[in-house]
C-alpha positions as a Python dict, from the first residue, in 0.01 Angstrom:
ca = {
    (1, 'X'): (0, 0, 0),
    (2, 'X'): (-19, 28, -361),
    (3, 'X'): (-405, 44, -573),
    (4, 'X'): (-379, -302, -692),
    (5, 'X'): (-302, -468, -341),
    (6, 'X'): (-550, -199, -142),
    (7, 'X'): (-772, -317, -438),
    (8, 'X'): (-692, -716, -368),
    (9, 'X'): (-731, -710, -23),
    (10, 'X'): (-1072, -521, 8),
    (11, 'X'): (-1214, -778, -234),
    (12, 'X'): (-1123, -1033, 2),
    (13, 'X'): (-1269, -817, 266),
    (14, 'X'): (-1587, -823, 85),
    (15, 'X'): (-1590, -1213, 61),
    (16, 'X'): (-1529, -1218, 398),
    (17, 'X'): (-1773, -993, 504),
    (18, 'X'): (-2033, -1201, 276),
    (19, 'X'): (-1942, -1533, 454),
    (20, 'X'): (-1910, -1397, 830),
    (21, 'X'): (-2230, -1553, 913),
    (22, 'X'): (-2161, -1880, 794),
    (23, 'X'): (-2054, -2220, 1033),
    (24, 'X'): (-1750, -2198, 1145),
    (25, 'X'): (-1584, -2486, 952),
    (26, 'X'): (-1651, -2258, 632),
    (27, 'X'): (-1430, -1986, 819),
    (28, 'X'): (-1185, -2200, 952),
    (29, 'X'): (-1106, -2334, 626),
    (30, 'X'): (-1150, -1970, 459),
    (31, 'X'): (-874, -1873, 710),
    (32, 'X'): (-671, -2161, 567),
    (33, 'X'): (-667, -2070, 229),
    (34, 'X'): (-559, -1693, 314),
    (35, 'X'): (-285, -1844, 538),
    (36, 'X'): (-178, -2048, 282),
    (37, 'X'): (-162, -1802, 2),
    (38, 'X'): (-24, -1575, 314),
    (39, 'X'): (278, -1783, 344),
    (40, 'X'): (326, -1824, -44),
    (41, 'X'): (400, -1445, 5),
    (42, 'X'): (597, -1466, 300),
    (43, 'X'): (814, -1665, 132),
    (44, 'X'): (844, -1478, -199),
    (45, 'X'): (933, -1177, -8),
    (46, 'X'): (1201, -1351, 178),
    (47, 'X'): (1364, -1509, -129),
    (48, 'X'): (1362, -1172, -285),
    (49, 'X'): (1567, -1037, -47),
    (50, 'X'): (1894, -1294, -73),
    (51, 'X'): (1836, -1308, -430),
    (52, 'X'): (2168, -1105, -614),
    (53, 'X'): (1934, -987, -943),
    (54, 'X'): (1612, -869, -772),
    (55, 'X'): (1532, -616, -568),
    (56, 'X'): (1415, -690, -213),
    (57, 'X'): (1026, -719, -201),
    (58, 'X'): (794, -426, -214),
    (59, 'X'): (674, -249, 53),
    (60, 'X'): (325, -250, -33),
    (61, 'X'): (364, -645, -45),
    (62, 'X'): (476, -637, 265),
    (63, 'X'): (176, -431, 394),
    (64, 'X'): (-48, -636, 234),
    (65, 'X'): (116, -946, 404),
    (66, 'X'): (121, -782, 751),
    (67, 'X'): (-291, -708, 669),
    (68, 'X'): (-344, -1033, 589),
    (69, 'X'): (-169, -1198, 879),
    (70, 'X'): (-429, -953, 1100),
    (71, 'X'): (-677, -1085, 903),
    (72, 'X'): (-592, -1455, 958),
    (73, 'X'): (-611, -1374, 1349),
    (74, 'X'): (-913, -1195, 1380),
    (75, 'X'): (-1121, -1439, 1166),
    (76, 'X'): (-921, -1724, 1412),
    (77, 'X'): (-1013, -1507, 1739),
    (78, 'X'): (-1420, -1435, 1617),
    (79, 'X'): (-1520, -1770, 1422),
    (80, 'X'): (-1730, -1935, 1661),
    (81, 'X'): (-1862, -1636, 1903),
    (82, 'X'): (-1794, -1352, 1785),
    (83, 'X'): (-1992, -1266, 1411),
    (84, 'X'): (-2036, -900, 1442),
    (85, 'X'): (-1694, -835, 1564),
    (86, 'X'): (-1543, -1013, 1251),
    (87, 'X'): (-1829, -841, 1012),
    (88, 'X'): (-1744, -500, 1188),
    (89, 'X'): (-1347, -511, 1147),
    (90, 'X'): (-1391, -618, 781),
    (91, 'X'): (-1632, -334, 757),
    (92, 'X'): (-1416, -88, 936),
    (93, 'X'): (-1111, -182, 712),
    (94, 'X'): (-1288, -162, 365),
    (95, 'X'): (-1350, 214, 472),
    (96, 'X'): (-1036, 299, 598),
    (97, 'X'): (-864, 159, 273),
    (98, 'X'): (-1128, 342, 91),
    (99, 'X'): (-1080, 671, 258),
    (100, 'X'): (-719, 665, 171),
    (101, 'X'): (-634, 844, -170),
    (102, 'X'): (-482, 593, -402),
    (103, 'X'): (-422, 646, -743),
    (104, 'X'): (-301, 329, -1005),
    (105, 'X'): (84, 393, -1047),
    (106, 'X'): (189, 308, -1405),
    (107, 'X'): (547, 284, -1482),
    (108, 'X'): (716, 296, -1833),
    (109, 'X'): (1075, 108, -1887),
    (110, 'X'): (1143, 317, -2192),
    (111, 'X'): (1457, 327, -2370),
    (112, 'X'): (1647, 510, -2645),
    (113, 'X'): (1456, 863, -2711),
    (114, 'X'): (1361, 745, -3098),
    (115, 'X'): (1169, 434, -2947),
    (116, 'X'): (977, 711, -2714),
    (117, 'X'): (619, 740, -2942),
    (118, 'X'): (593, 341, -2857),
    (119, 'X'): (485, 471, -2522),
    (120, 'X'): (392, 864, -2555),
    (121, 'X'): (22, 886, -2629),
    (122, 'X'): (-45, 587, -2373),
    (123, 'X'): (164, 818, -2094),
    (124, 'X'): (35, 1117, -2214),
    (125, 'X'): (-368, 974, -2169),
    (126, 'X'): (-265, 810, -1838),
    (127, 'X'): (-117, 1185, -1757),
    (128, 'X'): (-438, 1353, -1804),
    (129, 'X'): (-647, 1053, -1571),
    (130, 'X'): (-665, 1190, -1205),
    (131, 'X'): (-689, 798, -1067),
    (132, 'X'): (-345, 731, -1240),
    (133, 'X'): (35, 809, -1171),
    (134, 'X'): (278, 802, -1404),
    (135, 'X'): (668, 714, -1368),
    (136, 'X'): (901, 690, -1668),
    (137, 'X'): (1246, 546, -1587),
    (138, 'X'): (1503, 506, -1848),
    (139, 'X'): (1648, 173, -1880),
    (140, 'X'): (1954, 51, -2027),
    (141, 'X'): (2205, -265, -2053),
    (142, 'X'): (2519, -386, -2178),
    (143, 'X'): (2542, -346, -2603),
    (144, 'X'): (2665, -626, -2838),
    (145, 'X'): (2761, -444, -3189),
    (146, 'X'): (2970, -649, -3416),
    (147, 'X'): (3069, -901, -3147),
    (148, 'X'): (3213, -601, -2923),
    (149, 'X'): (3010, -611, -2563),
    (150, 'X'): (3042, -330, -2379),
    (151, 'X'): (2857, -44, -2150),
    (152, 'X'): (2859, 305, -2291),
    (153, 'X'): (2793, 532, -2003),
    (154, 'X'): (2777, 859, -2184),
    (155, 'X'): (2504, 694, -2433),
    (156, 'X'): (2315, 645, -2099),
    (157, 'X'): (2370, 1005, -2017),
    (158, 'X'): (2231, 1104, -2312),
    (159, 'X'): (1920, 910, -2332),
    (160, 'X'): (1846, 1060, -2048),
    (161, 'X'): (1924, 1428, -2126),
    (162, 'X'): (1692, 1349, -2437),
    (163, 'X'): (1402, 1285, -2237),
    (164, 'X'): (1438, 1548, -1983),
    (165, 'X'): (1514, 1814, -2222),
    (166, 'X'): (1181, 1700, -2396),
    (167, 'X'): (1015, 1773, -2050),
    (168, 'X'): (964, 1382, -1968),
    (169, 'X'): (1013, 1381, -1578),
    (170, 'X'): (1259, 1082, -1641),
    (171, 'X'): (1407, 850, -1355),
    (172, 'X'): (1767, 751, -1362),
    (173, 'X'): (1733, 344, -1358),
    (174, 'X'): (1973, 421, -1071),
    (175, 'X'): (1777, 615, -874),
    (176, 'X'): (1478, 408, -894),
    (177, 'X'): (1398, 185, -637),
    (178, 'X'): (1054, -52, -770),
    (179, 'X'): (1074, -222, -398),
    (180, 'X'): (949, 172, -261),
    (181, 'X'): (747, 281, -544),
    (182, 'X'): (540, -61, -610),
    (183, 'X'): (393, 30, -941),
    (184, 'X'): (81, -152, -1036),
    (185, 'X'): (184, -156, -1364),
    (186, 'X'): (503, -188, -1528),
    (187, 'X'): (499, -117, -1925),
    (188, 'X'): (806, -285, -2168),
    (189, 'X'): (907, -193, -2481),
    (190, 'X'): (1163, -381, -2539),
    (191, 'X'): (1156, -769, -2461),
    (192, 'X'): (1546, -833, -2440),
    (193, 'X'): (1853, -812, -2219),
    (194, 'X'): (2105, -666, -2477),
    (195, 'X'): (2011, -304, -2494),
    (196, 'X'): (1747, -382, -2311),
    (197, 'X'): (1708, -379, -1903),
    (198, 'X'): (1874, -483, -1648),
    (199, 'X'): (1838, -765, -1457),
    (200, 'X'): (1597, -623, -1195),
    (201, 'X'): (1430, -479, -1426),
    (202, 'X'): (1375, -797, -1664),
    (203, 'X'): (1021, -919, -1660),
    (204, 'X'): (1057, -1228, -1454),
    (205, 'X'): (1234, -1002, -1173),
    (206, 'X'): (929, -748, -1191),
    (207, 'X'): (670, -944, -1195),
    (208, 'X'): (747, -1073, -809),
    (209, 'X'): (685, -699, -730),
    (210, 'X'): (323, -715, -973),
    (211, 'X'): (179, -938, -1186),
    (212, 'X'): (43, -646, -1390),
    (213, 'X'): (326, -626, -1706),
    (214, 'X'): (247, -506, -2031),
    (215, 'X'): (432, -522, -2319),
    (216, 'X'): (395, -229, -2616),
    (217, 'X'): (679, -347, -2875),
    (218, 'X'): (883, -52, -2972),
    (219, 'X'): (965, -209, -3348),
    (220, 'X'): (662, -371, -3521),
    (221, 'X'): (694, -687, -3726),
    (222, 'X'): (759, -556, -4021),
    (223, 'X'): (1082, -713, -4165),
    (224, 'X'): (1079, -1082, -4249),
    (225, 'X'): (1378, -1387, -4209),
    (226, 'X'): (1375, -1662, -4026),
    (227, 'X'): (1630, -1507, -3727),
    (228, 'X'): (1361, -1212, -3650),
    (229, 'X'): (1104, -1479, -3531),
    (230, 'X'): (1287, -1552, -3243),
    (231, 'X'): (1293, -1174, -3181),
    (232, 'X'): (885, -1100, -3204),
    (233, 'X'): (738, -1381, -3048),
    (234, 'X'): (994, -1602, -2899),
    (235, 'X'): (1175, -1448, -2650),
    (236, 'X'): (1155, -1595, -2227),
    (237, 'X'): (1003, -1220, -2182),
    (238, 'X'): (674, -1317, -2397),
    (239, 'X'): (583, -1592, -2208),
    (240, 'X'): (569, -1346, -1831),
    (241, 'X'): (408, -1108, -1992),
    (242, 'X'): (71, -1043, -1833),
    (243, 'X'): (-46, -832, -2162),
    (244, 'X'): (113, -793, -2461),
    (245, 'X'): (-57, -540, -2693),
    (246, 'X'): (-85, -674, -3063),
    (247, 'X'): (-160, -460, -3367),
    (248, 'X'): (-335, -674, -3586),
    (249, 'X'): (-481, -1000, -3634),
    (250, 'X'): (-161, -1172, -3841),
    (251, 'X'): (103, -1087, -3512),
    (252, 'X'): (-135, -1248, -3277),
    (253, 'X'): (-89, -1565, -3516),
    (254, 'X'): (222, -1527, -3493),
    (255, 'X'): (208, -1537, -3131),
    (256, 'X'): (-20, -1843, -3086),
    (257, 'X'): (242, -2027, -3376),
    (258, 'X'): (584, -1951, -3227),
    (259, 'X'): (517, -1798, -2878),
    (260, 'X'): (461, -1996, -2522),
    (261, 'X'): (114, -1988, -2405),
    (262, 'X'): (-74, -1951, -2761),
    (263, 'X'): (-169, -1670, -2733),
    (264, 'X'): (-368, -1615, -2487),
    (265, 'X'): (-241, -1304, -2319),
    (266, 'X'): (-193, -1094, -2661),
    (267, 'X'): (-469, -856, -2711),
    (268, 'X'): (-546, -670, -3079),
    (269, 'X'): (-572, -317, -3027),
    (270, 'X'): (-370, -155, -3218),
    (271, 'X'): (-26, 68, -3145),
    (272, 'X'): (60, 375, -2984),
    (273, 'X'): (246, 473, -3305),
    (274, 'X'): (-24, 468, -3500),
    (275, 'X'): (-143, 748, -3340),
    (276, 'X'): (159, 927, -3339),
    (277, 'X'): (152, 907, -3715),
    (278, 'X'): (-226, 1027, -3754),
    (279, 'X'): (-206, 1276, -3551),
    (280, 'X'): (115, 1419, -3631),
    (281, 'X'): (22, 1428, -4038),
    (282, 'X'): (-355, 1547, -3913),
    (283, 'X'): (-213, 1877, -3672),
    (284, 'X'): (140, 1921, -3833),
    (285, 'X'): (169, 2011, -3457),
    (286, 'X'): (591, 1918, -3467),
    (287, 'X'): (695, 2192, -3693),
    (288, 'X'): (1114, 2141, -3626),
    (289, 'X'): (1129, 2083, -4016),
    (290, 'X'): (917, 2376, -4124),
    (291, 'X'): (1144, 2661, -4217),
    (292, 'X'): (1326, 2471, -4434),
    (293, 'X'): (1056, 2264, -4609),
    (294, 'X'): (862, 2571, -4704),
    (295, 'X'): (523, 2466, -4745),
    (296, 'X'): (701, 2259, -5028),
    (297, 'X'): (604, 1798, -5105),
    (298, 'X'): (854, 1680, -4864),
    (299, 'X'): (945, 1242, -4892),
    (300, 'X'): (1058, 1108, -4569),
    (301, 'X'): (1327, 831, -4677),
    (302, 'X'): (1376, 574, -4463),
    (303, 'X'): (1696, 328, -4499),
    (304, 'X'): (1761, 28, -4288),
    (305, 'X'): (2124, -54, -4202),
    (306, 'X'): (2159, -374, -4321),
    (307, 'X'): (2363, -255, -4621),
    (308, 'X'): (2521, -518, -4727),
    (309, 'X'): (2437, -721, -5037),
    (310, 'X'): (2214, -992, -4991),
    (311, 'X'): (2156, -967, -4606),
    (312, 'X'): (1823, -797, -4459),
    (313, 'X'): (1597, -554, -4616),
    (314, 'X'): (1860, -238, -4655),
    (315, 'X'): (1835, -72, -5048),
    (316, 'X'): (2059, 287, -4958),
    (317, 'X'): (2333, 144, -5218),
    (318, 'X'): (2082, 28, -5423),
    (319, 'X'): (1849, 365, -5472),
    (320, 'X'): (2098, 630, -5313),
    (321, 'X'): (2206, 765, -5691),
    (322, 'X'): (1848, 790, -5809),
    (323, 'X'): (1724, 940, -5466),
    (324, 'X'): (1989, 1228, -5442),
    (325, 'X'): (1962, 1317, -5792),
    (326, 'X'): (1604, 1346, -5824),
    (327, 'X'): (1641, 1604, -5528),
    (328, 'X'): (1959, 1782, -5703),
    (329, 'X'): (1739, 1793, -5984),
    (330, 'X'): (1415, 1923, -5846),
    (331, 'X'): (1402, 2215, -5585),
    (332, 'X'): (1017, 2239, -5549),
    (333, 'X'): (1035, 1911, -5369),
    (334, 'X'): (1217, 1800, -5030),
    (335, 'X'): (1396, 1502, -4904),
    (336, 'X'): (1406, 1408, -4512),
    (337, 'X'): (1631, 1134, -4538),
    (338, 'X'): (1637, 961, -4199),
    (339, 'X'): (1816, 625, -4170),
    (340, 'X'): (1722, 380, -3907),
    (341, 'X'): (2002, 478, -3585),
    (342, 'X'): (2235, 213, -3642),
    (343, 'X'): (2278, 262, -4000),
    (344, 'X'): (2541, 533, -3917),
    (345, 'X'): (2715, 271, -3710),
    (346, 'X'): (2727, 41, -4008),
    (347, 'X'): (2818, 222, -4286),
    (348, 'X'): (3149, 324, -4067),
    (349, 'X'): (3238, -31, -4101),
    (350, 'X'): (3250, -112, -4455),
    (351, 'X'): (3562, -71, -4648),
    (352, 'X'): (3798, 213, -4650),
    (353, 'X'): (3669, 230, -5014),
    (354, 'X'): (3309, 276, -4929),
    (355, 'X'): (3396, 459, -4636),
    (356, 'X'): (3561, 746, -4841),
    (357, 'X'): (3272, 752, -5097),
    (358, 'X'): (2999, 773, -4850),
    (359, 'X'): (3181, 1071, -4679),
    (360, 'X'): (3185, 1251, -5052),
    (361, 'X'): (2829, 1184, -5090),
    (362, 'X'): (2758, 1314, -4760),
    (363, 'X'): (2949, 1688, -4871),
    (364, 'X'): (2764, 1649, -5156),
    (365, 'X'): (2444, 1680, -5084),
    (366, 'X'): (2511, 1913, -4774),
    (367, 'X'): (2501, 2174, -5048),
    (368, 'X'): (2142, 2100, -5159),
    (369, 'X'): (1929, 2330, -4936),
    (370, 'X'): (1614, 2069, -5032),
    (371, 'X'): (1781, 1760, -4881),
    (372, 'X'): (1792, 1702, -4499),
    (373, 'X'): (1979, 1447, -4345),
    (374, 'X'): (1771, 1408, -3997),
    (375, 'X'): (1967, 1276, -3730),
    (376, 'X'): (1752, 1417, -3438),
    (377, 'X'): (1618, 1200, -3191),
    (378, 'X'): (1278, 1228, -3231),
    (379, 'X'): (1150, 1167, -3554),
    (380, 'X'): (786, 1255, -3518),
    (381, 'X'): (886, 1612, -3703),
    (382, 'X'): (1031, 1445, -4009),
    (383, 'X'): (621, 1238, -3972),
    (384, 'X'): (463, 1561, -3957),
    (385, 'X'): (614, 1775, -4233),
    (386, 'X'): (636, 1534, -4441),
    (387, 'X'): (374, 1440, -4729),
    (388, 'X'): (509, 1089, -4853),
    (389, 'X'): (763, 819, -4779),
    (390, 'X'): (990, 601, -4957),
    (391, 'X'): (1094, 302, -4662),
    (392, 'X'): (1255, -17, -4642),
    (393, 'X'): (1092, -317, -4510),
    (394, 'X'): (1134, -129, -4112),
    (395, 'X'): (853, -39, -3829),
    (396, 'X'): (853, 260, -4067),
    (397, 'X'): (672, 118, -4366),
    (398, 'X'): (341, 31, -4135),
    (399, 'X'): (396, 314, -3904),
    (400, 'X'): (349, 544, -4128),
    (401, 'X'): (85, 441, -4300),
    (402, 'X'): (-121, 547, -4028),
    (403, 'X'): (-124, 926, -4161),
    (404, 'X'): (-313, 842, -4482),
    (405, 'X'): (1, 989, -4698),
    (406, 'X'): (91, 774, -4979),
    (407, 'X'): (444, 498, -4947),
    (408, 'X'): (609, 316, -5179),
    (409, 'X'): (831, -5, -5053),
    (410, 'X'): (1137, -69, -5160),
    (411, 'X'): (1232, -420, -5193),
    (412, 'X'): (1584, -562, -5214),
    (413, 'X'): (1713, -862, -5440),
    (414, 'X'): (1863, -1158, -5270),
    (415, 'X'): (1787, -998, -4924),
    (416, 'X'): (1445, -1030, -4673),
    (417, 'X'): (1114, -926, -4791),
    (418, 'X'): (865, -800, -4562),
    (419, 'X'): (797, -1017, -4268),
    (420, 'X'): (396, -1086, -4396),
    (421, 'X'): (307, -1028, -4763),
    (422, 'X'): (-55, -867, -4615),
    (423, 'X'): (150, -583, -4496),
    (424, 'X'): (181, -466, -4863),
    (425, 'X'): (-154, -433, -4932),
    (426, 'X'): (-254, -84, -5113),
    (427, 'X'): (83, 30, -5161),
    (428, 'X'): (294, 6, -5470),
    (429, 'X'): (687, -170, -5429),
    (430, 'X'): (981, -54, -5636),
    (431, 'X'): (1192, -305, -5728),
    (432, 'X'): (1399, -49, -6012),
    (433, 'X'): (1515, 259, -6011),
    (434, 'X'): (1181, 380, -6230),
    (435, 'X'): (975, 293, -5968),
    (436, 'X'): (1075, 544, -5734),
    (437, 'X'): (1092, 773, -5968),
    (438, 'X'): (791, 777, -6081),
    (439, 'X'): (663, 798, -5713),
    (440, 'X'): (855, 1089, -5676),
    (441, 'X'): (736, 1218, -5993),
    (442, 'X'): (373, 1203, -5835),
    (443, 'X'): (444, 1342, -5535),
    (444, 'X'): (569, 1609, -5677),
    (445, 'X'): (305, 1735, -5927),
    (446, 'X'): (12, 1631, -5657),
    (447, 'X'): (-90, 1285, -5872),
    (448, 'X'): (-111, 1119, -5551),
    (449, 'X'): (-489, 1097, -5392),
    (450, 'X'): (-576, 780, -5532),
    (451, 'X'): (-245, 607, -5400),
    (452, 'X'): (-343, 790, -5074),
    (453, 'X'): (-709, 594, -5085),
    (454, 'X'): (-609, 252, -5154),
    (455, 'X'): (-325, 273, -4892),
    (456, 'X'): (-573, 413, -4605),
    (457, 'X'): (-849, 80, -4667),
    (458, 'X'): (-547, -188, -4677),
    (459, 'X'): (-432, -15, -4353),
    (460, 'X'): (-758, -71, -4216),
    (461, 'X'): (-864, -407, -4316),
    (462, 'X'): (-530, -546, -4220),
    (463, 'X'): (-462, -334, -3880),
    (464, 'X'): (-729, -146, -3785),
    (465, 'X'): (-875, 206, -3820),
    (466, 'X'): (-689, 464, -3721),
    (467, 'X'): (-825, 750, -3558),
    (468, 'X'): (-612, 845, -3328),
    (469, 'X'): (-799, 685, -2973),
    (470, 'X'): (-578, 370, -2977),
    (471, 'X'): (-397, 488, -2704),
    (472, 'X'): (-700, 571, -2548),
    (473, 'X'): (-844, 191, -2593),
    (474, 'X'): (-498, 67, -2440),
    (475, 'X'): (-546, 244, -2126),
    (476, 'X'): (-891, 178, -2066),
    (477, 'X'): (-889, -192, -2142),
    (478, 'X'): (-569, -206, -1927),
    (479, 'X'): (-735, -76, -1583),
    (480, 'X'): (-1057, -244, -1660),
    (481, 'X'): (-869, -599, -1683),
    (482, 'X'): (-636, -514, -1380),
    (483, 'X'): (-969, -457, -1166),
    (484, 'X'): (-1108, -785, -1279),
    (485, 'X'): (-831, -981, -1270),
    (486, 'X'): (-816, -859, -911),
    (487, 'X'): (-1136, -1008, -829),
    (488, 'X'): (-1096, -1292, -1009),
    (489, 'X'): (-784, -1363, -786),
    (490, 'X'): (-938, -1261, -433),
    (491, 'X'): (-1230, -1529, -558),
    (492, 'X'): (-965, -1822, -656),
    (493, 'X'): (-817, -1744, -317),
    (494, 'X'): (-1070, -1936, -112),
    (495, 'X'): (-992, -2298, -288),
    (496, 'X'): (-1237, -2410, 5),
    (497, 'X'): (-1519, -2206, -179),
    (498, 'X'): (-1468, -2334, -497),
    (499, 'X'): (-1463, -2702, -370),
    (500, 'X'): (-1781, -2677, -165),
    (501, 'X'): (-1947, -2504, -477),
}
């Protein structure tokens, strides 16, 4: 049996235990309510296994229905005569399930490598907890790109390699079976079924193995349009969500504006990222980058793929000219371009035209020992070597901000702004050429500190400090609920006790 049902069923032991003595109608009708919510299970477990999308039920559920079906008998065999025998075997239980190790099994659906840090520092502090056991199974579903649906096995391959060359003991999504393992705790990143999970692995399939599902979005709210509402806060997923962990005060607005239940199970504490950004600009401690960067101002450039004029918050055609050239121009200063993954995708299906002249551009600069084009999976080395950042409206632009180094936002005509104007606080926005030039200008010659300052208290009056223990927070205040909404539920139980009261 897993921690959270061991957990569940010695708090009904206790409230047992505290009501032995009472008359026996009061245990009669205690006995009721557990065979009622007894057969609730029963039958759950037996739906789940004729159902084609789920999983048959988990084991520990079914341990925890076989205990309670003891339960209902002994309380039925001792209620009138027999006290001490009913006080002892609750007694006698509660220290047997005590006695038995059990640690709280967290598992992570993670996905593509690059959405990793959504999910790193919380698995990393659950790693280091001795009452916690950690699972991380890579998940993956059919693709939609440009009205093509189809499954790429070898991209599954390779997520996979990623994270196992990286040293993350990964599960295969085949080889995982939820029914045996019965995490307490199942942790999503990302909300949807296209590139997403599979259906036994969707959020209304998991949650008939435990109610304990957290969600930890992998792309924050950063770009605006009316289409990426649906996306952060009005998906099915949002509304089964036990937790879903919100980084500031305007996306749990959102939440309680578009979403399904107001609210209510969307908790401000910050994100993960944001302390993979702090830390990684506070220990340099990913140093991939570092031979080649030299000590020298390096500008992380961040592009978004929707390149094409007028749609979404992409500006590559717009600044690409002024960006290389600065860089051909300047060799005391280095450029980590690193476009958002799909942009690569997307450029390949412009015209022949464009095609051709993004191809030169790309031999072009492949010259320039001072301009990296970073295609790596992991881009927490292009955060750490790097002392400023020129993004689109992407997760980037708040992300980053998190590491105190100064950002400028680049805005694009006719296209999306950012998704909440509050998000710009303390950091300048180019909307010409000059602009980003005369960012790059100050990064360059060090004029930088004060742009550095202003962007650090925006950060914090609009998301939160950052001091790298958000991850920290998350895990805490995730245990701590899951042990009292496990008493809350043994106590709503006995309906019988909450009537008499």
């Amino acid at each position: 049996m897993n921690y959270s049902d061991k957990t569940f069923l010695m708090n009904l032991y206790a409230i047992i235990g505290d009501h032995a003595a009472a008359s026996p109608s009061v245990l009669t009708l205690m006995k009721e309510d557990i065979k009622h919510y007894a057969d609730a299970l029963q039958k759950k477990c037996e739906g789940m296994k004729y159902s084609p999308r789920t999983r048959p039920a988990s084991e520990s559920n079914i341990d925890l229905l076989c205990a309670l079906r003891e339960l209902i008998d002994v309380i039925g065999y001792n209620t009138y005569d027999s006290v001490a025998v009913l006080q002892e075997y609750v007694a006698e239980k509660t220290a047997g399930l005590k006695g038995e190790e059990s640690k709280v099994k967290a598992a992570f659906l993670t996905h593509e490598y690059s959405c990793w840090p959504s999910f790193k520092p919380v698995y990393e502090r659950f790693s280091v907890m001795p009452n916690v056991e950690v699972q991380v199974i890579v998940s993956y579903s059919i693709n939609v790109h440009f009205g093509e649906v189809f499954y790429d096995t070898e991209f599954y391959r390779r997520m996979l390699a990623e994270y196992r060359d990286a040293g993350v003991e990964a599960y295969s999504m085949y080889e995982y079976n939820i029914a045996t393992e019965s995490p307490d705790i199942v942790f999503y990143m990302k909300p949807y079924y296209c590139r997403g999970n599979m259906p036994y692995f969707q959020v209304n399939d998991v949650e008939k193995h435990t109610p304990y599902t957290v969600y930890i979005p992998y792309c924050l709210d950063t770009q605006g349009g009316a289409e990426l509402i649906k996306y952060f806060y009005q998906l099915p997923p949002f509304y089964h969500f036990w937790r879903i962990i919100g980084y500031s005060d305007i996306y749990k607005k959102m939440h309680a504006q578009y979403g399904y239940r107001d609210a209510e199970n969307v908790v401000t504490l910050g994100h993960p990222k944001f302390d993979i950004a702090y830390n990684a600009a506070q220990a340099r401690a990913y140093n991939y980058w570092s031979d080649v960067v030299k000590g020298r101002p390096a500008v992380l450039w961040n592009t978004h793929f929707s390149i094409e004029e007028n749609v979404g918050v992409g500006t590559y055609f717009l600044y690409k000219d002024v960006v290389f050239d600065y860089f051909k121009r300047h060799n005391d200063i280095v450029l980590l371009w690193r476009p958002h993954p799909i942009f690569w995708q997307r450029i390949m299906k412009q015209s022949q035209e464009v095609v051709n002249e993004f191809n030169e551009t790309m031999n072009d600069i492949a010259r320039y020992e001072n301009i990296i084009v970073d295609k790596r999976p992991d881009y927490l080395d292009a955060f750490s070597v790097s002392t400023a950042m020129i993004s689109d409206a992407t997760t980037f632009l708040l992300e980053y901000r998190a590491s105190g180094n100064p950002v400028i936002y680049t805005s694009k005509p006719g296209g999306e702004r950012v998704s909440h104007e509050e998000y710009l606080n303390g950091i300048p926005e180019a909307t010409v050429p000059e602009d980003v030039l005369d960012f790059l200008e100050a990064v360059r010659t060090n004029r930088t500190a004060e742009m550095s300052e202003r962007s650090v208290q925006a950060f914090s009056s609009v998301l939160g400090d950052s001091d790298g223990h958000i991850s920290e927070r998350i895990c805490d205040y995730v245990l701590k609920e899951m042990d009292i909404d496990l008493q809350r539920r043994a106590e709503e139980l006995f309906v019988s006790l909450q009537n008499k009261n």
